[in-house]
mmCIF file of C-alpha atoms and ligand atoms in Angstrom:
data_model
loop_
_atom_site.group_PDB
_atom_site.id
_atom_site.type_symbol
_atom_site.label_atom_id
_atom_site.label_comp_id
_atom_site.label_asym_id
_atom_site.label_seq_id
_atom_site.Cartn_x
_atom_site.Cartn_y
_atom_site.Cartn_z
ATOM 1 C CA MET A 1 0.000 0.000 0.000
ATOM 2 C CA PRO A 2 1.478 3.389 -0.971
ATOM 3 C CA ARG A 3 1.817 5.861 1.916
ATOM 4 C CA ARG A 4 1.590 9.609 2.207
ATOM 5 C CA ALA A 5 4.627 11.370 3.622
ATOM 6 C CA ALA A 6 6.118 14.855 3.912
ATOM 7 C CA THR A 7 9.216 16.305 2.242
ATOM 8 C CA ARG A 8 10.806 19.757 2.231
ATOM 9 C CA LYS A 9 9.064 20.386 -1.092
ATOM 10 C CA GLY A 10 5.654 19.243 0.093
ATOM 11 C CA PRO A 11 3.695 15.990 0.397
ATOM 12 C CA ARG A 12 4.511 12.933 -1.676
ATOM 13 C CA ILE A 13 3.551 9.291 -2.002
ATOM 14 C CA VAL A 14 6.078 6.682 -0.836
ATOM 15 C CA LEU A 15 5.984 3.222 -2.427
ATOM 16 C CA PRO A 16 6.840 -0.038 -0.639
ATOM 17 C CA ASP A 17 10.148 -0.481 -2.490
ATOM 18 C CA GLU A 18 11.454 2.949 -1.429
ATOM 19 C CA TRP A 19 13.911 3.380 1.432
ATOM 20 C CA PRO A 20 11.740 5.583 3.714
ATOM 21 C CA TYR A 21 8.721 3.270 3.396
ATOM 22 C CA ALA A 22 9.174 1.034 6.458
ATOM 23 C CA GLU A 23 9.908 4.008 8.703
ATOM 24 C CA VAL A 24 6.931 6.006 7.415
ATOM 25 C CA ALA A 25 4.675 2.962 7.935
ATOM 26 C CA ARG A 26 5.951 2.461 11.454
ATOM 27 C CA LEU A 27 5.753 6.095 12.586
ATOM 28 C CA ASP A 28 2.480 6.884 10.844
ATOM 29 C CA PRO A 29 0.254 3.789 10.806
ATOM 30 C CA GLU A 30 -2.892 5.943 10.544
ATOM 31 C CA GLY A 31 -1.697 7.689 7.374
ATOM 32 C CA ARG A 32 -1.625 11.294 8.637
ATOM 33 C CA GLY A 33 1.050 12.045 6.065
ATOM 34 C CA ASP A 34 3.240 14.096 8.425
ATOM 35 C CA VAL A 35 6.276 11.791 8.664
ATOM 36 C CA CYS A 36 9.276 13.024 6.711
ATOM 37 C CA ALA A 37 10.442 10.882 3.788
ATOM 38 C CA GLU A 38 13.849 12.604 3.765
ATOM 39 C CA LEU A 39 16.804 12.539 6.117
ATOM 40 C CA VAL A 40 17.181 16.228 6.913
ATOM 41 C CA PRO A 41 20.351 17.266 8.774
ATOM 42 C CA GLY A 42 19.701 18.989 12.084
ATOM 43 C CA VAL A 43 16.053 17.922 12.331
ATOM 44 C CA PRO A 44 15.520 15.319 15.091
ATOM 45 C CA VAL A 45 13.230 12.352 14.437
ATOM 46 C CA ARG A 46 11.619 10.531 17.360
ATOM 47 C CA LEU A 47 11.705 6.907 16.206
ATOM 48 C CA SER A 48 10.355 5.400 19.445
ATOM 49 C CA PRO A 49 10.013 6.426 23.104
ATOM 50 C CA ARG A 50 13.653 5.423 23.537
ATOM 51 C CA ILE A 51 15.279 6.497 20.238
ATOM 52 C CA VAL A 52 15.842 9.903 18.651
ATOM 53 C CA ARG A 53 17.830 10.216 15.404
ATOM 54 C CA LEU A 54 19.705 13.316 14.293
ATOM 55 C CA THR A 55 21.446 13.223 10.904
ATOM 56 C CA ALA A 56 24.729 15.098 10.456
ATOM 57 C CA PRO A 57 25.185 17.614 7.608
ATOM 58 C CA ASN A 58 27.775 15.451 5.799
ATOM 59 C CA PRO A 59 26.027 13.903 2.788
ATOM 60 C CA GLY A 60 28.341 12.403 0.160
ATOM 61 C CA MET A 61 29.277 9.399 -1.908
ATOM 62 C CA MET A 62 30.525 7.419 1.094
ATOM 63 C CA THR A 63 28.007 8.753 3.615
ATOM 64 C CA GLY A 64 24.777 8.752 1.570
ATOM 65 C CA PRO A 65 22.348 11.194 3.186
ATOM 66 C CA GLY A 66 24.810 11.834 6.046
ATOM 67 C CA THR A 67 25.824 10.064 9.244
ATOM 68 C CA ASN A 68 23.056 9.259 11.707
ATOM 69 C CA SER A 69 23.667 10.121 15.346
ATOM 70 C CA TYR A 70 21.276 8.398 17.739
ATOM 71 C CA PHE A 71 20.153 9.273 21.229
ATOM 72 C CA VAL A 72 19.049 6.101 23.018
ATOM 73 C CA GLY A 73 17.637 6.380 26.483
ATOM 74 C CA ASP A 74 15.205 5.855 29.237
ATOM 75 C CA PRO A 75 12.642 8.670 29.150
ATOM 76 C CA LEU A 76 11.432 7.944 32.709
ATOM 77 C CA ALA A 77 14.916 7.883 34.194
ATOM 78 C CA ASP A 78 16.065 10.807 31.986
ATOM 79 C CA ARG A 79 19.305 9.024 31.141
ATOM 80 C CA TRP A 80 20.458 8.904 27.525
ATOM 81 C CA VAL A 81 23.476 7.811 25.546
ATOM 82 C CA LEU A 82 24.628 9.348 22.287
ATOM 83 C CA VAL A 83 25.694 6.776 19.700
ATOM 84 C CA ASP A 84 27.996 8.022 16.925
ATOM 85 C CA PRO A 85 28.435 11.771 17.405
ATOM 86 C CA GLY A 86 29.534 11.926 13.757
ATOM 87 C CA PRO A 87 32.195 14.182 12.236
ATOM 88 C CA ALA A 88 33.833 16.994 14.208
ATOM 89 C CA ASP A 89 31.407 19.598 12.915
ATOM 90 C CA PRO A 90 30.381 22.529 15.138
ATOM 91 C CA VAL A 91 27.012 22.809 13.377
ATOM 92 C CA HIS A 92 26.210 19.188 14.153
ATOM 93 C CA LEU A 93 27.463 19.519 17.745
ATOM 94 C CA GLN A 94 25.172 22.486 18.237
ATOM 95 C CA ALA A 95 22.231 20.472 16.857
ATOM 96 C CA LEU A 96 23.090 17.566 19.170
ATOM 97 C CA GLN A 97 23.115 19.894 22.173
ATOM 98 C CA GLN A 98 19.911 21.614 21.105
ATOM 99 C CA HIS A 99 17.970 18.397 20.469
ATOM 100 C CA ALA A 100 19.327 16.070 23.165
ATOM 101 C CA PRO A 101 16.131 14.569 24.636
ATOM 102 C CA GLY A 102 17.551 14.569 28.174
ATOM 103 C CA THR A 103 20.693 14.081 30.221
ATOM 104 C CA VAL A 104 23.433 12.401 28.164
ATOM 105 C CA VAL A 105 25.519 10.105 30.362
ATOM 106 C CA LYS A 106 27.669 8.319 27.770
ATOM 107 C CA VAL A 107 28.984 8.823 24.254
ATOM 108 C CA LEU A 108 29.321 5.549 22.318
ATOM 109 C CA VAL A 109 30.828 4.974 18.908
ATOM 110 C CA THR A 110 30.261 2.111 16.478
ATOM 111 C CA HIS A 111 33.711 2.486 14.902
ATOM 112 C CA THR A 112 36.395 5.073 14.273
ATOM 113 C CA HIS A 113 35.959 6.032 10.631
ATOM 114 C CA VAL A 114 36.025 9.793 10.241
ATOM 115 C CA ASP A 115 32.308 10.191 9.591
ATOM 116 C CA HIS A 116 31.363 8.485 12.890
ATOM 117 C CA SER A 117 33.645 9.226 15.842
ATOM 118 C CA PRO A 118 35.622 12.517 15.579
ATOM 119 C CA GLY A 119 32.676 14.431 17.071
ATOM 120 C CA ALA A 120 33.143 12.419 20.278
ATOM 121 C CA VAL A 121 35.789 14.739 21.733
ATOM 122 C CA ALA A 122 33.614 17.846 21.620
ATOM 123 C CA ALA A 123 30.385 15.956 22.442
ATOM 124 C CA SER A 124 32.029 14.393 25.477
ATOM 125 C CA ALA A 125 33.104 17.821 26.702
ATOM 126 C CA ALA A 126 29.749 19.440 25.930
ATOM 127 C CA PHE A 127 27.687 16.778 27.721
ATOM 128 C CA GLY A 128 30.221 15.957 30.422
ATOM 129 C CA ALA A 129 29.922 12.312 29.374
ATOM 130 C CA PRO A 130 32.727 9.751 28.908
ATOM 131 C CA VAL A 131 33.378 8.058 25.557
ATOM 132 C CA PHE A 132 33.243 4.296 24.971
ATOM 133 C CA GLY A 133 34.087 2.127 21.971
ATOM 134 C CA ARG A 134 37.018 0.108 20.691
ATOM 135 C CA ARG A 135 40.355 1.141 19.247
ATOM 136 C CA PRO A 136 41.082 0.043 15.660
ATOM 137 C CA ALA A 137 43.625 -2.689 14.936
ATOM 138 C CA TYR A 138 44.905 -0.646 11.957
ATOM 139 C CA PRO A 139 44.590 3.052 12.883
ATOM 140 C CA GLN A 140 45.886 4.430 9.571
ATOM 141 C CA GLY A 141 43.333 6.749 7.966
ATOM 142 C CA GLN A 142 41.029 6.554 10.970
ATOM 143 C CA ASP A 143 40.061 9.005 13.699
ATOM 144 C CA GLY A 144 43.305 9.665 15.595
ATOM 145 C CA THR A 145 41.513 11.710 18.266
ATOM 146 C CA PHE A 146 39.545 8.720 19.515
ATOM 147 C CA ALA A 147 40.404 7.997 23.153
ATOM 148 C CA PRO A 148 37.818 5.813 24.902
ATOM 149 C CA GLU A 149 37.531 5.813 28.658
ATOM 150 C CA ARG A 150 37.319 2.024 28.376
ATOM 151 C CA GLU A 151 37.124 -0.507 25.545
ATOM 152 C CA LEU A 152 33.766 -2.255 25.269
ATOM 153 C CA VAL A 153 33.660 -6.024 24.863
ATOM 154 C CA ASP A 154 31.317 -8.303 22.938
ATOM 155 C CA GLY A 155 28.235 -9.313 24.906
ATOM 156 C CA GLU A 156 28.523 -6.536 27.466
ATOM 157 C CA ARG A 157 25.171 -5.054 28.536
ATOM 158 C CA LEU A 158 24.929 -1.354 29.287
ATOM 159 C CA ALA A 159 21.982 -0.468 31.537
ATOM 160 C CA ILE A 160 21.014 3.063 30.502
ATOM 161 C CA GLY A 161 18.036 3.058 32.880
ATOM 162 C CA PRO A 162 15.716 0.529 34.494
ATOM 163 C CA GLY A 163 13.895 -0.059 31.199
ATOM 164 C CA THR A 164 16.618 0.535 28.633
ATOM 165 C CA THR A 165 19.503 -1.837 27.986
ATOM 166 C CA LEU A 166 22.055 -1.738 25.187
ATOM 167 C CA ARG A 167 23.898 -4.943 24.361
ATOM 168 C CA VAL A 168 27.303 -4.563 22.744
ATOM 169 C CA ILE A 169 27.859 -6.842 19.730
ATOM 170 C CA HIS A 170 31.334 -6.891 18.174
ATOM 171 C CA THR A 171 30.844 -6.989 14.401
ATOM 172 C CA PRO A 172 34.259 -6.775 12.685
ATOM 173 C CA GLY A 173 34.364 -6.671 8.893
ATOM 174 C CA HIS A 174 33.804 -3.095 7.734
ATOM 175 C CA ALA A 175 36.232 -2.156 10.516
ATOM 176 C CA SER A 176 38.113 -4.343 13.002
ATOM 177 C CA ASN A 177 36.692 -2.417 15.955
ATOM 178 C CA HIS A 178 33.107 -2.199 14.714
ATOM 179 C CA LEU A 179 30.361 -2.517 17.319
ATOM 180 C CA CYS A 180 26.616 -2.760 16.904
ATOM 181 C CA TYR A 181 24.366 -1.834 19.806
ATOM 182 C CA LEU A 182 21.166 -3.783 20.449
ATOM 183 C CA LEU A 183 18.369 -1.952 22.273
ATOM 184 C CA GLU A 184 17.030 -5.099 23.891
ATOM 185 C CA GLU A 185 13.631 -3.726 24.935
ATOM 186 C CA GLU A 186 12.789 -2.821 21.334
ATOM 187 C CA GLN A 187 14.839 -5.472 19.500
ATOM 188 C CA THR A 188 16.322 -2.637 17.505
ATOM 189 C CA LEU A 189 19.931 -2.896 16.363
ATOM 190 C CA LEU A 190 22.003 0.228 15.818
ATOM 191 C CA THR A 191 24.125 -1.106 12.999
ATOM 192 C CA GLY A 192 26.632 1.699 12.331
ATOM 193 C CA ASP A 193 28.203 0.773 8.988
ATOM 194 C CA HIS A 194 27.847 -2.997 9.448
ATOM 195 C CA VAL A 195 24.594 -2.619 7.532
ATOM 196 C CA MET A 196 23.980 0.520 5.478
ATOM 197 C CA GLN A 197 20.711 1.246 3.745
ATOM 198 C CA GLY A 198 20.928 1.330 -0.010
ATOM 199 C CA SER A 199 24.647 0.878 -0.535
ATOM 200 C CA THR A 200 27.210 -1.869 -0.325
ATOM 201 C CA VAL A 201 29.441 -1.662 2.733
ATOM 202 C CA VAL A 202 33.102 -1.072 1.844
ATOM 203 C CA ILE A 203 35.438 -3.823 3.073
ATOM 204 C CA ASN A 204 38.895 -2.298 2.860
ATOM 205 C CA PRO A 205 41.764 -4.551 3.992
ATOM 206 C CA PRO A 206 43.634 -4.818 6.252
ATOM 207 C CA ASP A 207 41.272 -3.195 8.790
ATOM 208 C CA GLY A 208 38.348 -4.443 6.715
ATOM 209 C CA ASP A 209 37.993 -8.230 6.615
ATOM 210 C CA MET A 210 35.491 -10.078 4.397
ATOM 211 C CA ALA A 211 35.650 -13.382 6.278
ATOM 212 C CA ALA A 212 35.002 -11.581 9.567
ATOM 213 C CA TYR A 213 32.240 -9.518 7.949
ATOM 214 C CA LEU A 214 30.313 -12.567 6.729
ATOM 215 C CA THR A 215 30.751 -14.334 10.070
ATOM 216 C CA ALA A 216 29.450 -11.266 11.917
ATOM 217 C CA LEU A 217 26.452 -10.944 9.563
ATOM 218 C CA ALA A 218 25.592 -14.620 10.039
ATOM 219 C CA ALA A 219 25.891 -14.313 13.836
ATOM 220 C CA LEU A 220 23.185 -11.617 13.797
ATOM 221 C CA LEU A 221 20.754 -14.167 12.319
ATOM 222 C CA GLU A 222 20.799 -15.781 15.784
ATOM 223 C CA VAL A 223 19.759 -12.533 17.499
ATOM 224 C CA ASP A 224 16.086 -11.593 17.949
ATOM 225 C CA LEU A 225 15.712 -8.462 15.845
ATOM 226 C CA ALA A 226 12.694 -6.404 14.828
ATOM 227 C CA TRP A 227 14.365 -3.322 13.314
ATOM 228 C CA LEU A 228 17.741 -2.062 12.111
ATOM 229 C CA ALA A 229 18.749 1.544 12.723
ATOM 230 C CA PRO A 230 21.684 2.078 10.330
ATOM 231 C CA GLY A 231 24.469 4.639 10.468
ATOM 232 C CA HIS A 232 23.295 5.841 7.060
ATOM 233 C CA GLY A 233 19.642 5.643 6.043
ATOM 234 C CA PHE A 234 16.157 5.186 7.496
ATOM 235 C CA LEU A 235 14.888 2.481 9.833
ATOM 236 C CA VAL A 236 15.020 -0.923 8.117
ATOM 237 C CA ALA A 237 12.341 -3.594 8.675
ATOM 238 C CA LYS A 238 12.657 -7.393 8.345
ATOM 239 C CA PRO A 239 16.265 -7.508 9.603
ATOM 240 C CA HIS A 240 16.871 -11.193 9.069
ATOM 241 C CA ALA A 241 15.728 -11.091 5.443
ATOM 242 C CA VAL A 242 18.008 -8.082 4.873
ATOM 243 C CA LEU A 243 20.958 -9.838 6.527
ATOM 244 C CA ARG A 244 20.415 -12.973 4.450
ATOM 245 C CA GLY A 245 20.288 -10.798 1.315
ATOM 246 C CA LEU A 246 23.599 -9.150 2.225
ATOM 247 C CA ILE A 247 25.270 -12.514 2.789
ATOM 248 C CA GLN A 248 23.923 -13.835 -0.530
ATOM 249 C CA HIS A 249 25.129 -10.705 -2.343
ATOM 250 C CA ARG A 250 28.680 -11.247 -1.047
ATOM 251 C CA LEU A 251 28.645 -14.949 -1.805
ATOM 252 C CA ARG A 252 27.464 -14.252 -5.363
ATOM 253 C CA ARG A 253 30.408 -11.876 -5.787
ATOM 254 C CA GLU A 254 32.728 -14.473 -4.297
ATOM 255 C CA ALA A 255 31.429 -16.991 -6.853
ATOM 256 C CA LYS A 256 32.403 -14.528 -9.609
ATOM 257 C CA VAL A 257 35.892 -14.233 -8.116
ATOM 258 C CA ARG A 258 36.208 -18.020 -8.100
ATOM 259 C CA ALA A 259 34.948 -18.268 -11.691
ATOM 260 C CA ALA A 260 37.399 -15.570 -12.876
ATOM 261 C CA LEU A 261 40.294 -17.309 -11.118
ATOM 262 C CA GLU A 262 39.334 -20.613 -12.703
ATOM 263 C CA THR A 263 39.160 -19.040 -16.175
ATOM 264 C CA LEU A 264 42.360 -16.994 -15.928
ATOM 265 C CA ARG A 265 44.142 -19.658 -13.823
ATOM 266 C CA ASP A 266 46.707 -17.136 -12.603
ATOM 267 C CA ALA A 267 45.855 -13.449 -12.441
ATOM 268 C CA ALA A 268 46.776 -10.081 -10.973
ATOM 269 C CA LEU A 269 44.155 -8.006 -9.182
ATOM 270 C CA ASP A 270 43.702 -5.647 -12.125
ATOM 271 C CA GLU A 271 43.070 -8.558 -14.497
ATOM 272 C CA LEU A 272 40.351 -9.897 -12.232
ATOM 273 C CA LEU A 273 38.704 -6.530 -11.553
ATOM 274 C CA PRO A 274 36.819 -5.961 -14.858
ATOM 275 C CA ARG A 275 35.569 -9.569 -14.919
ATOM 276 C CA VAL A 276 34.362 -9.694 -11.320
ATOM 277 C CA TYR A 277 32.821 -6.211 -11.357
ATOM 278 C CA ASP A 278 31.493 -6.148 -14.944
ATOM 279 C CA ASP A 279 28.144 -4.989 -13.509
ATOM 280 C CA VAL A 280 29.654 -2.005 -11.653
ATOM 281 C CA PRO A 281 30.402 1.364 -13.359
ATOM 282 C CA ALA A 282 34.122 1.828 -14.065
ATOM 283 C CA GLY A 283 34.123 4.974 -11.919
ATOM 284 C CA LEU A 284 33.548 2.784 -8.874
ATOM 285 C CA HIS A 285 36.299 0.311 -9.739
ATOM 286 C CA PRO A 286 38.904 1.894 -7.424
ATOM 287 C CA VAL A 287 36.573 1.144 -4.483
ATOM 288 C CA ALA A 288 35.626 -2.254 -5.943
ATOM 289 C CA ARG A 289 39.339 -3.071 -6.190
ATOM 290 C CA ARG A 290 39.565 -2.959 -2.389
ATOM 291 C CA SER A 291 36.536 -5.253 -2.093
ATOM 292 C CA LEU A 292 38.080 -7.619 -4.622
ATOM 293 C CA LEU A 293 41.210 -7.830 -2.511
ATOM 294 C CA ALA A 294 38.972 -8.503 0.508
ATOM 295 C CA HIS A 295 37.278 -11.378 -1.356
ATOM 296 C CA LEU A 296 40.646 -12.832 -2.386
ATOM 297 C CA LEU A 297 41.945 -12.634 1.174
ATOM 298 C CA LYS A 298 38.800 -14.433 2.362
ATOM 299 C CA LEU A 299 39.388 -17.202 -0.211
ATOM 300 C CA LYS A 300 42.967 -17.412 1.041
ATOM 301 C CA HIS A 301 41.645 -17.550 4.629
ATOM 302 C CA ASP A 302 39.311 -20.379 3.544
ATOM 303 C CA GLY A 303 42.231 -22.225 1.918
ATOM 304 C CA ALA A 304 40.642 -21.892 -1.546
ATOM 305 C CA ALA A 305 43.084 -19.433 -3.133
ATOM 306 C CA ALA A 306 46.776 -18.616 -2.938
ATOM 307 C CA GLU A 307 48.893 -15.586 -3.788
ATOM 308 C CA GLU A 308 52.419 -15.424 -5.118
ATOM 309 C CA ASP A 309 54.192 -12.304 -6.424
ATOM 310 C CA GLN A 310 50.829 -10.463 -6.332
ATOM 311 C CA ARG A 311 49.263 -13.046 -8.626
ATOM 312 C CA TRP A 312 46.300 -15.110 -7.498
ATOM 313 C CA ARG A 313 45.193 -18.657 -8.302
ATOM 314 C CA MET A 314 42.810 -21.270 -6.933
ATOM 315 C CA THR A 315 44.460 -23.935 -4.811
HETATM 316 ZN ZN1 ZN B 1 29.822 5.616 7.882
#
């Protein structure tokens, strides 16, 4: 069923295959038509009693509509955490301060890529709240200002208030230190960049790891989930179907890598690239090249491929 929604240019109809659809349906079941079908920087969106989203003004090729910062909290206890303060941008910091739904007691980060964590330093100072997350295994090109009070561990449960608990789930793959946060009371997973709406997650070795990424995606199939709240994009429904789709997408690409290796027998990365990514515009091949390397390293990890003098073959 198409749904009515609002945009900055006026009302519009949102169809079931469009990204905002699930969120519009959830926030506006009666069809008032007042839920926004755009991610507008600086405008807070109350997604549930416990979740408020505020998108940073950093749209771009790698960030889509911009990085989502989330306030997650216990409205009765007036205790909130800020997840992913975003880039170090004074405009976004001001918006975070202006729209914080209550007292912020912690700043959490999903990972330390520069669109997610550099805002933590100023947000921590502004809210008087300590920062938590994990340090990257390969810090090159990442947020060098990140200094957590303590490193979070997989399975840890953070009690924000009596009725709000965040479970820490270590999800390496996009980044070695990537964490998702599960709001247990609402079965909503803050996915950071482990799952992004509408674009393929970049797996850039060595900090990115395809084998770890697929293992972490599969592990989430064992978790009770109702919604995903991604670092880029709207709320996502049917989490397990989405996760299975992501795994299948990667395995289909891996099958193309295997087929290309079998055809060429012995090939350099740049010989494999146009065959494996023949469906991807050439302009994106520099990014795809990193993913190709990630696939090859996974095949090596699985014992299926070997590398010698920067040439790859099946074993
Ligand atoms: Zn990101």
